[in-house]
Amino acid sequence: MRMKLEVKGIRKSFGDKEVLHGIDFHVESGKALGLLGRNGAGKTTTIRILMDVFHANSGEILLDGKRFVPAKHRIGYLPEERGLYPKRTVIDQMIYLACLRGMNPKEAKESAKKWLSRLEVSEYETRKLETLSKGNQQKVQLAATLVSNPEIIILDEPFSGLDPVNSQILKDVVNELIADNRIVIFSSHQMSYVEEFCDEIAIINQGEVVLAGRLRDIKKEYGKNRLMLAAENLSLEELTDRTQRKWADLVSVSDRKKDFLILELKEGANRKGVMAALAASDVEVERFGSYEPSLNDIFVLKVGEEE
């Protein structure tokens, strides 16, 4: 069953200070939304309002056009600050949490064992959480997030502490959840993971959504009129100098990456003209084509320098 979760005009104040100034975004089942922002931007407050931990001063949250009541739905939340009990065994607390969310003990035990197995931590089910490595604790935390078979899943920095092998296991699980028509909200400072999973993004800065929409369309818009260029026979410094001397009427150097230039087309210029100029020169072109910015580039442009 397809679902659509909409956040509309959410405002929140603590005392006299308003920290959310009308947050708007939406996410549909079978897709993932990347909820992004610098530390202190308002992401966690927004998530807590979604979870009904905080109450908004105004605005509304709708599920399929009706007022969203979190208590009536199964929500799995993986917080950035982990919250399991270090001195209790893994299986006992997973069963306890599943029962709190409405499962009977038999269902809870079956689901706990299923998720521990899926995340490859079954061997630790009778161990106290504090005896596990950070990465395995993280996988248990994710298993606990999913143990009640949630419809809506909110993952805050889920890859923290995971090595590449365990990261791949988590990637596979997240993709399975999306394919299973769950609503997935994904918050992370690791932009490569957001790009991998998320169809839509919403970037919050100082309590406002400063950019939202389909990631593919946003990348296309931010890459418009930009090209990438690298040469085999010239360093980036030499290629920059050549560009500024020879082709200043066609392009300007917008930025330099580790191994290529980003060029911006001048008004009236086009890609074919740049290709012709390159072909008539002695530049041995290694890479040339349209430039697609990374989400990290877009994020920095919208909210300032990375922390």
PDB file of C-alpha atoms in Angstrom:
ATOM      1  CA  MET A   1       0.000   0.000   0.000  1.00  0.00           C
ATOM      2  CA  ARG A   2       1.414   3.369  -1.047  1.00  0.00           C
ATOM      3  CA  MET A   3       1.599   6.163   1.529  1.00  0.00           C
ATOM      4  CA  LYS A   4       2.513   9.832   1.424  1.00  0.00           C
ATOM      5  CA  LEU A   5       3.789  11.737   4.449  1.00  0.00           C
ATOM      6  CA  GLU A   6       3.610  15.525   4.237  1.00  0.00           C
ATOM      7  CA  VAL A   7       5.140  18.087   6.587  1.00  0.00           C
ATOM      8  CA  LYS A   8       3.492  21.473   6.061  1.00  0.00           C
ATOM      9  CA  GLY A   9       4.452  24.805   7.566  1.00  0.00           C
ATOM     10  CA  ILE A  10       5.882  23.433  10.816  1.00  0.00           C
ATOM     11  CA  ARG A  11       6.964  26.127  13.259  1.00  0.00           C
ATOM     12  CA  LYS A  12       8.480  25.489  16.666  1.00  0.00           C
ATOM     13  CA  SER A  13       9.617  27.820  19.427  1.00  0.00           C
ATOM     14  CA  PHE A  14      11.420  27.232  22.683  1.00  0.00           C
ATOM     15  CA  GLY A  15      10.525  30.169  24.887  1.00  0.00           C
ATOM     16  CA  ASP A  16      10.901  33.330  22.829  1.00  0.00           C
ATOM     17  CA  LYS A  17      13.189  31.712  20.274  1.00  0.00           C
ATOM     18  CA  GLU A  18      11.649  30.248  17.119  1.00  0.00           C
ATOM     19  CA  VAL A  19      13.865  27.426  15.844  1.00  0.00           C
ATOM     20  CA  LEU A  20      11.726  26.134  12.955  1.00  0.00           C
ATOM     21  CA  HIS A  21      10.290  28.734  10.598  1.00  0.00           C
ATOM     22  CA  GLY A  22       7.786  26.850   8.461  1.00  0.00           C
ATOM     23  CA  ILE A  23       9.282  23.493   7.471  1.00  0.00           C
ATOM     24  CA  ASP A  24       7.819  21.896   4.315  1.00  0.00           C
ATOM     25  CA  PHE A  25       8.701  18.581   2.672  1.00  0.00           C
ATOM     26  CA  HIS A  26       7.088  15.284   1.709  1.00  0.00           C
ATOM     27  CA  VAL A  27       8.099  11.665   1.202  1.00  0.00           C
ATOM     28  CA  GLU A  28       6.283   8.722  -0.376  1.00  0.00           C
ATOM     29  CA  SER A  29       6.529   5.032   0.384  1.00  0.00           C
ATOM     30  CA  GLY A  30       8.951   3.162  -1.830  1.00  0.00           C
ATOM     31  CA  LYS A  31      11.252   6.185  -1.837  1.00  0.00           C
ATOM     32  CA  ALA A  32      13.762   7.681   0.566  1.00  0.00           C
ATOM     33  CA  LEU A  33      14.046  11.326   1.587  1.00  0.00           C
ATOM     34  CA  GLY A  34      17.403  12.768   2.585  1.00  0.00           C
ATOM     35  CA  LEU A  35      16.818  15.247   5.428  1.00  0.00           C
ATOM     36  CA  LEU A  36      20.018  17.276   5.545  1.00  0.00           C
ATOM     37  CA  GLY A  37      21.491  20.205   7.406  1.00  0.00           C
ATOM     38  CA  ARG A  38      24.415  21.371   9.483  1.00  0.00           C
ATOM     39  CA  ASN A  39      24.521  20.653  13.200  1.00  0.00           C
ATOM     40  CA  GLY A  40      21.882  22.792  14.909  1.00  0.00           C
ATOM     41  CA  ALA A  41      19.953  23.460  11.686  1.00  0.00           C
ATOM     42  CA  GLY A  42      16.686  21.977  13.007  1.00  0.00           C
ATOM     43  CA  LYS A  43      16.754  18.398  11.701  1.00  0.00           C
ATOM     44  CA  THR A  44      16.469  16.708  15.100  1.00  0.00           C
ATOM     45  CA  THR A  45      13.708  19.055  16.245  1.00  0.00           C
ATOM     46  CA  THR A  46      11.795  18.272  13.051  1.00  0.00           C
ATOM     47  CA  ILE A  47      12.237  14.538  13.603  1.00  0.00           C
ATOM     48  CA  ARG A  48      11.077  14.843  17.219  1.00  0.00           C
ATOM     49  CA  ILE A  49       7.931  16.620  16.067  1.00  0.00           C
ATOM     50  CA  LEU A  50       7.325  13.796  13.585  1.00  0.00           C
ATOM     51  CA  MET A  51       7.716  11.336  16.462  1.00  0.00           C
ATOM     52  CA  ASP A  52       5.353  13.387  18.679  1.00  0.00           C
ATOM     53  CA  VAL A  53       8.125  13.981  21.224  1.00  0.00           C
ATOM     54  CA  PHE A  54       7.755  17.734  20.656  1.00  0.00           C
ATOM     55  CA  HIS A  55       4.583  19.544  19.640  1.00  0.00           C
ATOM     56  CA  ALA A  56       4.749  22.128  16.863  1.00  0.00           C
ATOM     57  CA  ASN A  57       3.463  25.642  17.524  1.00  0.00           C
ATOM     58  CA  SER A  58       1.787  25.640  14.132  1.00  0.00           C
ATOM     59  CA  GLY A  59       1.661  23.703  10.890  1.00  0.00           C
ATOM     60  CA  GLU A  60       0.523  20.149  10.248  1.00  0.00           C
ATOM     61  CA  ILE A  61       1.738  16.673   9.374  1.00  0.00           C
ATOM     62  CA  LEU A  62      -0.456  14.580   7.091  1.00  0.00           C
ATOM     63  CA  LEU A  63      -0.408  10.932   6.094  1.00  0.00           C
ATOM     64  CA  ASP A  64      -2.380  10.293   2.924  1.00  0.00           C
ATOM     65  CA  GLY A  65      -4.115  13.633   3.385  1.00  0.00           C
ATOM     66  CA  LYS A  66      -5.246  13.006   6.970  1.00  0.00           C
ATOM     67  CA  ARG A  67      -3.744  14.244  10.223  1.00  0.00           C
ATOM     68  CA  PHE A  68      -0.807  12.053  11.156  1.00  0.00           C
ATOM     69  CA  VAL A  69      -1.120  10.484  14.606  1.00  0.00           C
ATOM     70  CA  PRO A  70       2.204   8.751  15.368  1.00  0.00           C
ATOM     71  CA  ALA A  71       0.695   6.513  18.081  1.00  0.00           C
ATOM     72  CA  LYS A  72      -1.498   4.852  15.456  1.00  0.00           C
ATOM     73  CA  HIS A  73       1.404   3.844  13.230  1.00  0.00           C
ATOM     74  CA  ARG A  74       4.517   1.718  13.544  1.00  0.00           C
ATOM     75  CA  ILE A  75       7.567   3.992  13.436  1.00  0.00           C
ATOM     76  CA  GLY A  76      11.161   2.805  13.590  1.00  0.00           C
ATOM     77  CA  TYR A  77      13.597   5.476  14.751  1.00  0.00           C
ATOM     78  CA  LEU A  78      17.371   5.103  14.833  1.00  0.00           C
ATOM     79  CA  PRO A  79      18.628   8.148  16.759  1.00  0.00           C
ATOM     80  CA  GLU A  80      22.094   9.585  16.297  1.00  0.00           C
ATOM     81  CA  GLU A  81      22.608   9.231  20.051  1.00  0.00           C
ATOM     82  CA  ARG A  82      22.123   5.513  20.638  1.00  0.00           C
ATOM     83  CA  GLY A  83      19.630   4.491  23.315  1.00  0.00           C
ATOM     84  CA  LEU A  84      19.817   0.769  24.069  1.00  0.00           C
ATOM     85  CA  TYR A  85      20.647  -0.669  27.474  1.00  0.00           C
ATOM     86  CA  PRO A  86      24.357  -1.588  27.699  1.00  0.00           C
ATOM     87  CA  LYS A  87      24.013  -4.063  30.571  1.00  0.00           C
ATOM     88  CA  ARG A  88      21.078  -6.055  29.184  1.00  0.00           C
ATOM     89  CA  THR A  89      21.386  -8.910  26.722  1.00  0.00           C
ATOM     90  CA  VAL A  90      20.731  -8.140  23.097  1.00  0.00           C
ATOM     91  CA  ILE A  91      17.764 -10.510  22.627  1.00  0.00           C
ATOM     92  CA  ASP A  92      16.028  -9.539  25.879  1.00  0.00           C
ATOM     93  CA  GLN A  93      15.921  -5.855  25.122  1.00  0.00           C
ATOM     94  CA  MET A  94      14.873  -6.397  21.526  1.00  0.00           C
ATOM     95  CA  ILE A  95      11.922  -8.499  22.690  1.00  0.00           C
ATOM     96  CA  TYR A  96      11.107  -5.873  25.319  1.00  0.00           C
ATOM     97  CA  LEU A  97      11.119  -3.060  22.749  1.00  0.00           C
ATOM     98  CA  ALA A  98       9.012  -5.061  20.281  1.00  0.00           C
ATOM     99  CA  CYS A  99       6.427  -5.770  22.986  1.00  0.00           C
ATOM    100  CA  LEU A 100       6.314  -2.063  23.876  1.00  0.00           C
ATOM    101  CA  ARG A 101       5.404  -1.424  20.241  1.00  0.00           C
ATOM    102  CA  GLY A 102       2.471  -3.841  20.302  1.00  0.00           C
ATOM    103  CA  MET A 103       3.884  -7.269  19.477  1.00  0.00           C
ATOM    104  CA  ASN A 104       3.161 -10.308  21.632  1.00  0.00           C
ATOM    105  CA  PRO A 105       6.222 -12.086  23.117  1.00  0.00           C
ATOM    106  CA  LYS A 106       6.210 -14.886  20.527  1.00  0.00           C
ATOM    107  CA  GLU A 107       6.044 -12.467  17.576  1.00  0.00           C
ATOM    108  CA  ALA A 108       8.657 -10.264  19.226  1.00  0.00           C
ATOM    109  CA  LYS A 109      11.132 -13.121  19.652  1.00  0.00           C
ATOM    110  CA  GLU A 110      10.670 -14.318  16.067  1.00  0.00           C
ATOM    111  CA  SER A 111      11.151 -10.804  14.686  1.00  0.00           C
ATOM    112  CA  ALA A 112      14.175 -10.152  16.907  1.00  0.00           C
ATOM    113  CA  LYS A 113      15.867 -13.341  15.730  1.00  0.00           C
ATOM    114  CA  LYS A 114      15.034 -12.543  12.104  1.00  0.00           C
ATOM    115  CA  TRP A 115      16.624  -9.096  12.209  1.00  0.00           C
ATOM    116  CA  LEU A 116      19.642 -10.187  14.216  1.00  0.00           C
ATOM    117  CA  SER A 117      20.232 -12.863  11.596  1.00  0.00           C
ATOM    118  CA  ARG A 118      19.708 -10.445   8.697  1.00  0.00           C
ATOM    119  CA  LEU A 119      22.259  -8.060  10.179  1.00  0.00           C
ATOM    120  CA  GLU A 120      24.654 -10.911  10.937  1.00  0.00           C
ATOM    121  CA  VAL A 121      24.769 -10.486  14.726  1.00  0.00           C
ATOM    122  CA  SER A 122      22.837 -13.602  15.815  1.00  0.00           C
ATOM    123  CA  GLU A 123      25.896 -14.960  17.610  1.00  0.00           C
ATOM    124  CA  TYR A 124      25.694 -12.074  20.082  1.00  0.00           C
ATOM    125  CA  GLU A 125      22.014 -12.394  21.046  1.00  0.00           C
ATOM    126  CA  THR A 126      22.736 -13.652  24.585  1.00  0.00           C
ATOM    127  CA  ARG A 127      25.591 -11.202  25.172  1.00  0.00           C
ATOM    128  CA  LYS A 128      25.280  -7.895  26.999  1.00  0.00           C
ATOM    129  CA  LEU A 129      25.328  -5.002  24.562  1.00  0.00           C
ATOM    130  CA  GLU A 130      28.330  -3.327  26.221  1.00  0.00           C
ATOM    131  CA  THR A 131      30.549  -6.321  25.353  1.00  0.00           C
ATOM    132  CA  LEU A 132      30.083  -5.806  21.597  1.00  0.00           C
ATOM    133  CA  SER A 133      32.215  -3.696  19.292  1.00  0.00           C
ATOM    134  CA  LYS A 134      30.907  -0.285  18.255  1.00  0.00           C
ATOM    135  CA  GLY A 135      30.018  -1.576  14.799  1.00  0.00           C
ATOM    136  CA  ASN A 136      28.085  -4.571  16.137  1.00  0.00           C
ATOM    137  CA  GLN A 137      26.303  -2.359  18.660  1.00  0.00           C
ATOM    138  CA  GLN A 138      25.244  -0.200  15.726  1.00  0.00           C
ATOM    139  CA  LYS A 139      23.851  -3.207  13.871  1.00  0.00           C
ATOM    140  CA  VAL A 140      21.931  -4.308  16.982  1.00  0.00           C
ATOM    141  CA  GLN A 141      20.558  -0.767  17.278  1.00  0.00           C
ATOM    142  CA  LEU A 142      19.312  -0.981  13.693  1.00  0.00           C
ATOM    143  CA  ALA A 143      17.780  -4.411  14.354  1.00  0.00           C
ATOM    144  CA  ALA A 144      15.950  -2.877  17.318  1.00  0.00           C
ATOM    145  CA  THR A 145      14.718  -0.061  15.057  1.00  0.00           C
ATOM    146  CA  LEU A 146      13.202  -2.585  12.639  1.00  0.00           C
ATOM    147  CA  VAL A 147      12.010  -5.255  15.078  1.00  0.00           C
ATOM    148  CA  SER A 148       8.390  -4.043  15.121  1.00  0.00           C
ATOM    149  CA  ASN A 149       8.116  -4.121  11.304  1.00  0.00           C
ATOM    150  CA  PRO A 150       7.662  -0.323  11.018  1.00  0.00           C
ATOM    151  CA  GLU A 151       5.825   1.434   8.191  1.00  0.00           C
ATOM    152  CA  ILE A 152       7.861   4.613   8.636  1.00  0.00           C
ATOM    153  CA  ILE A 153      11.610   4.411   9.253  1.00  0.00           C
ATOM    154  CA  ILE A 154      13.765   7.348  10.350  1.00  0.00           C
ATOM    155  CA  LEU A 155      17.513   6.725  10.238  1.00  0.00           C
ATOM    156  CA  ASP A 156      19.817   9.349  11.765  1.00  0.00           C
ATOM    157  CA  GLU A 157      23.498   8.748  10.897  1.00  0.00           C
ATOM    158  CA  PRO A 158      22.964   4.988  10.476  1.00  0.00           C
ATOM    159  CA  PHE A 159      26.460   4.284   9.111  1.00  0.00           C
ATOM    160  CA  SER A 160      28.302   5.680  12.123  1.00  0.00           C
ATOM    161  CA  GLY A 161      30.973   3.258  13.309  1.00  0.00           C
ATOM    162  CA  LEU A 162      30.526   0.707  10.508  1.00  0.00           C
ATOM    163  CA  ASP A 163      33.405  -0.698   8.474  1.00  0.00           C
ATOM    164  CA  PRO A 164      32.968  -1.145   4.676  1.00  0.00           C
ATOM    165  CA  VAL A 165      31.715  -4.748   4.972  1.00  0.00           C
ATOM    166  CA  ASN A 166      29.091  -3.876   7.567  1.00  0.00           C
ATOM    167  CA  SER A 167      28.193  -0.711   5.647  1.00  0.00           C
ATOM    168  CA  GLN A 168      27.347  -2.900   2.647  1.00  0.00           C
ATOM    169  CA  ILE A 169      25.061  -5.081   4.802  1.00  0.00           C
ATOM    170  CA  LEU A 170      23.254  -1.959   5.979  1.00  0.00           C
ATOM    171  CA  LYS A 171      23.030  -0.610   2.416  1.00  0.00           C
ATOM    172  CA  ASP A 172      21.371  -3.840   1.328  1.00  0.00           C
ATOM    173  CA  VAL A 173      18.875  -3.660   4.205  1.00  0.00           C
ATOM    174  CA  VAL A 174      17.984  -0.034   3.449  1.00  0.00           C
ATOM    175  CA  ASN A 175      17.433  -0.867  -0.220  1.00  0.00           C
ATOM    176  CA  GLU A 176      15.197  -3.772   0.789  1.00  0.00           C
ATOM    177  CA  LEU A 177      13.123  -1.471   3.005  1.00  0.00           C
ATOM    178  CA  ILE A 178      12.682   1.025   0.174  1.00  0.00           C
ATOM    179  CA  ALA A 179      11.746  -1.768  -2.263  1.00  0.00           C
ATOM    180  CA  ASP A 180       9.231  -3.013   0.315  1.00  0.00           C
ATOM    181  CA  ASN A 181       7.319   0.298   0.051  1.00  0.00           C
ATOM    182  CA  ARG A 182       8.301   1.650   3.445  1.00  0.00           C
ATOM    183  CA  ILE A 183       8.642   5.383   4.020  1.00  0.00           C
ATOM    184  CA  VAL A 184      12.326   6.029   4.730  1.00  0.00           C
ATOM    185  CA  ILE A 185      13.712   9.319   6.055  1.00  0.00           C
ATOM    186  CA  PHE A 186      17.482   9.333   5.984  1.00  0.00           C
ATOM    187  CA  SER A 187      19.578  11.924   7.817  1.00  0.00           C
ATOM    188  CA  SER A 188      23.345  11.915   7.452  1.00  0.00           C
ATOM    189  CA  HIS A 189      26.375  14.124   6.935  1.00  0.00           C
ATOM    190  CA  GLN A 190      27.833  11.394   4.706  1.00  0.00           C
ATOM    191  CA  MET A 191      26.511  12.711   1.416  1.00  0.00           C
ATOM    192  CA  SER A 192      27.604   9.728  -0.663  1.00  0.00           C
ATOM    193  CA  TYR A 193      25.109   7.527   1.200  1.00  0.00           C
ATOM    194  CA  VAL A 194      22.321  10.067   0.727  1.00  0.00           C
ATOM    195  CA  GLU A 195      23.040  10.153  -3.016  1.00  0.00           C
ATOM    196  CA  GLU A 196      22.939   6.375  -3.137  1.00  0.00           C
ATOM    197  CA  PHE A 197      19.537   5.954  -1.473  1.00  0.00           C
ATOM    198  CA  CYS A 198      17.502   9.119  -1.756  1.00  0.00           C
ATOM    199  CA  ASP A 199      15.199  10.191  -4.579  1.00  0.00           C
ATOM    200  CA  GLU A 200      14.301  13.434  -2.820  1.00  0.00           C
ATOM    201  CA  ILE A 201      16.185  15.749  -0.483  1.00  0.00           C
ATOM    202  CA  ALA A 202      15.292  18.583   1.860  1.00  0.00           C
ATOM    203  CA  ILE A 203      18.120  20.772   3.151  1.00  0.00           C
ATOM    204  CA  ILE A 204      17.375  22.666   6.360  1.00  0.00           C
ATOM    205  CA  ASN A 205      19.439  25.695   7.323  1.00  0.00           C
ATOM    206  CA  GLN A 206      18.760  27.785  10.409  1.00  0.00           C
ATOM    207  CA  GLY A 207      15.261  26.384  10.759  1.00  0.00           C
ATOM    208  CA  GLU A 208      14.191  26.815   7.134  1.00  0.00           C
ATOM    209  CA  VAL A 209      14.096  24.484   4.143  1.00  0.00           C
ATOM    210  CA  VAL A 210      16.487  26.167   1.723  1.00  0.00           C
ATOM    211  CA  LEU A 211      16.373  23.495  -0.982  1.00  0.00           C
ATOM    212  CA  ALA A 212      13.978  20.611  -1.591  1.00  0.00           C
ATOM    213  CA  GLY A 213      12.986  18.404  -4.461  1.00  0.00           C
ATOM    214  CA  ARG A 214      14.038  15.514  -6.638  1.00  0.00           C
ATOM    215  CA  LEU A 215      17.794  15.029  -6.333  1.00  0.00           C
ATOM    216  CA  ARG A 216      18.239  14.232 -10.019  1.00  0.00           C
ATOM    217  CA  ASP A 217      16.531  17.493 -11.041  1.00  0.00           C
ATOM    218  CA  ILE A 218      18.490  19.524  -8.486  1.00  0.00           C
ATOM    219  CA  LYS A 219      21.799  18.148  -9.767  1.00  0.00           C
ATOM    220  CA  LYS A 220      20.801  18.936 -13.347  1.00  0.00           C
ATOM    221  CA  GLU A 221      19.891  22.508 -12.415  1.00  0.00           C
ATOM    222  CA  TYR A 222      23.133  23.111 -10.480  1.00  0.00           C
ATOM    223  CA  GLY A 223      25.194  21.617 -13.298  1.00  0.00           C
ATOM    224  CA  LYS A 224      23.554  23.680 -16.035  1.00  0.00           C
ATOM    225  CA  ASN A 225      26.023  25.474 -18.327  1.00  0.00           C
ATOM    226  CA  ARG A 226      28.976  23.795 -16.635  1.00  0.00           C
ATOM    227  CA  LEU A 227      31.571  21.465 -18.145  1.00  0.00           C
ATOM    228  CA  MET A 228      34.400  19.357 -16.782  1.00  0.00           C
ATOM    229  CA  LEU A 229      37.833  19.269 -18.409  1.00  0.00           C
ATOM    230  CA  ALA A 230      41.103  17.452 -17.720  1.00  0.00           C
ATOM    231  CA  ALA A 231      44.153  17.101 -19.971  1.00  0.00           C
ATOM    232  CA  GLU A 232      46.789  14.380 -20.160  1.00  0.00           C
ATOM    233  CA  ASN A 233      49.596  16.712 -21.205  1.00  0.00           C
ATOM    234  CA  LEU A 234      48.874  19.695 -18.941  1.00  0.00           C
ATOM    235  CA  SER A 235      48.665  20.158 -15.185  1.00  0.00           C
ATOM    236  CA  LEU A 236      45.563  21.818 -13.791  1.00  0.00           C
ATOM    237  CA  GLU A 237      47.556  25.040 -13.323  1.00  0.00           C
ATOM    238  CA  GLU A 238      48.694  24.986 -16.958  1.00  0.00           C
ATOM    239  CA  LEU A 239      45.199  24.116 -18.171  1.00  0.00           C
ATOM    240  CA  THR A 240      43.739  26.946 -16.096  1.00  0.00           C
ATOM    241  CA  ASP A 241      46.211  29.397 -17.599  1.00  0.00           C
ATOM    242  CA  ARG A 242      45.499  28.128 -21.133  1.00  0.00           C
ATOM    243  CA  THR A 243      41.752  28.459 -20.587  1.00  0.00           C
ATOM    244  CA  GLN A 244      41.996  32.008 -19.261  1.00  0.00           C
ATOM    245  CA  ARG A 245      44.272  33.124 -22.118  1.00  0.00           C
ATOM    246  CA  LYS A 246      42.861  31.268 -25.114  1.00  0.00           C
ATOM    247  CA  TRP A 247      39.190  30.594 -24.442  1.00  0.00           C
ATOM    248  CA  ALA A 248      38.100  33.433 -22.158  1.00  0.00           C
ATOM    249  CA  ASP A 249      35.337  34.334 -24.622  1.00  0.00           C
ATOM    250  CA  LEU A 250      33.874  30.813 -24.348  1.00  0.00           C
ATOM    251  CA  VAL A 251      34.306  29.730 -20.737  1.00  0.00           C
ATOM    252  CA  SER A 252      35.516  30.791 -17.320  1.00  0.00           C
ATOM    253  CA  VAL A 253      37.111  28.536 -14.717  1.00  0.00           C
ATOM    254  CA  SER A 254      34.425  28.072 -12.095  1.00  0.00           C
ATOM    255  CA  ASP A 255      36.300  25.703  -9.773  1.00  0.00           C
ATOM    256  CA  ARG A 256      39.156  23.222  -9.591  1.00  0.00           C
ATOM    257  CA  LYS A 257      38.732  19.718  -8.286  1.00  0.00           C
ATOM    258  CA  LYS A 258      41.511  17.258  -7.517  1.00  0.00           C
ATOM    259  CA  ASP A 259      42.024  16.182 -11.136  1.00  0.00           C
ATOM    260  CA  PHE A 260      39.789  18.322 -13.363  1.00  0.00           C
ATOM    261  CA  LEU A 261      38.544  21.857 -13.968  1.00  0.00           C
ATOM    262  CA  ILE A 262      34.934  22.976 -13.802  1.00  0.00           C
ATOM    263  CA  LEU A 263      34.217  25.417 -16.603  1.00  0.00           C
ATOM    264  CA  GLU A 264      31.223  27.719 -16.907  1.00  0.00           C
ATOM    265  CA  LEU A 265      29.958  28.626 -20.355  1.00  0.00           C
ATOM    266  CA  LYS A 266      29.917  32.333 -21.163  1.00  0.00           C
ATOM    267  CA  GLU A 267      26.748  33.877 -22.551  1.00  0.00           C
ATOM    268  CA  GLY A 268      26.320  32.895 -26.204  1.00  0.00           C
ATOM    269  CA  ALA A 269      28.833  30.021 -25.986  1.00  0.00           C
ATOM    270  CA  ASN A 270      27.972  26.353 -26.224  1.00  0.00           C
ATOM    271  CA  ARG A 271      29.552  22.947 -25.713  1.00  0.00           C
ATOM    272  CA  LYS A 272      30.213  22.404 -29.442  1.00  0.00           C
ATOM    273  CA  GLY A 273      32.216  25.621 -29.612  1.00  0.00           C
ATOM    274  CA  VAL A 274      34.363  24.566 -26.675  1.00  0.00           C
ATOM    275  CA  MET A 275      34.915  21.138 -28.261  1.00  0.00           C
ATOM    276  CA  ALA A 276      36.002  22.789 -31.517  1.00  0.00           C
ATOM    277  CA  ALA A 277      38.454  25.053 -29.672  1.00  0.00           C
ATOM    278  CA  LEU A 278      39.923  22.070 -27.853  1.00  0.00           C
ATOM    279  CA  ALA A 279      40.194  20.066 -31.075  1.00  0.00           C
ATOM    280  CA  ALA A 280      42.106  22.918 -32.737  1.00  0.00           C
ATOM    281  CA  SER A 281      44.572  23.120 -29.838  1.00  0.00           C
ATOM    282  CA  ASP A 282      47.372  20.852 -28.688  1.00  0.00           C
ATOM    283  CA  VAL A 283      45.486  19.875 -25.522  1.00  0.00           C
ATOM    284  CA  GLU A 284      45.364  16.110 -25.137  1.00  0.00           C
ATOM    285  CA  VAL A 285      41.888  15.837 -23.620  1.00  0.00           C
ATOM    286  CA  GLU A 286      41.583  13.220 -20.893  1.00  0.00           C
ATOM    287  CA  ARG A 287      38.079  14.072 -19.646  1.00  0.00           C
ATOM    288  CA  PHE A 288      35.492  16.404 -21.138  1.00  0.00           C
ATOM    289  CA  GLY A 289      31.739  16.553 -20.719  1.00  0.00           C
ATOM    290  CA  SER A 290      28.837  17.955 -18.780  1.00  0.00           C
ATOM    291  CA  TYR A 291      29.524  18.531 -15.106  1.00  0.00           C
ATOM    292  CA  GLU A 292      27.164  17.002 -12.554  1.00  0.00           C
ATOM    293  CA  PRO A 293      27.822  18.409  -9.087  1.00  0.00           C
ATOM    294  CA  SER A 294      27.929  16.090  -6.122  1.00  0.00           C
ATOM    295  CA  LEU A 295      25.386  16.490  -3.352  1.00  0.00           C
ATOM    296  CA  ASN A 296      28.283  17.554  -1.150  1.00  0.00           C
ATOM    297  CA  ASP A 297      29.032  20.451  -3.549  1.00  0.00           C
ATOM    298  CA  ILE A 298      25.378  21.515  -3.557  1.00  0.00           C
ATOM    299  CA  PHE A 299      25.135  21.257   0.225  1.00  0.00           C
ATOM    300  CA  VAL A 300      28.176  23.487   0.747  1.00  0.00           C
ATOM    301  CA  LEU A 301      26.849  26.032  -1.754  1.00  0.00           C
ATOM    302  CA  LYS A 302      23.516  26.222   0.075  1.00  0.00           C
ATOM    303  CA  VAL A 303      24.591  26.241   3.708  1.00  0.00           C
ATOM    304  CA  GLY A 304      28.223  27.360   3.738  1.00  0.00           C
ATOM    305  CA  GLU A 305      31.481  25.691   4.599  1.00  0.00           C
ATOM    306  CA  GLU A 306      31.435  22.138   5.931  1.00  0.00           C
ATOM    307  CA  GLU A 307      31.879  21.703   9.677  1.00  0.00           C
TER     308      GLU A 307
END
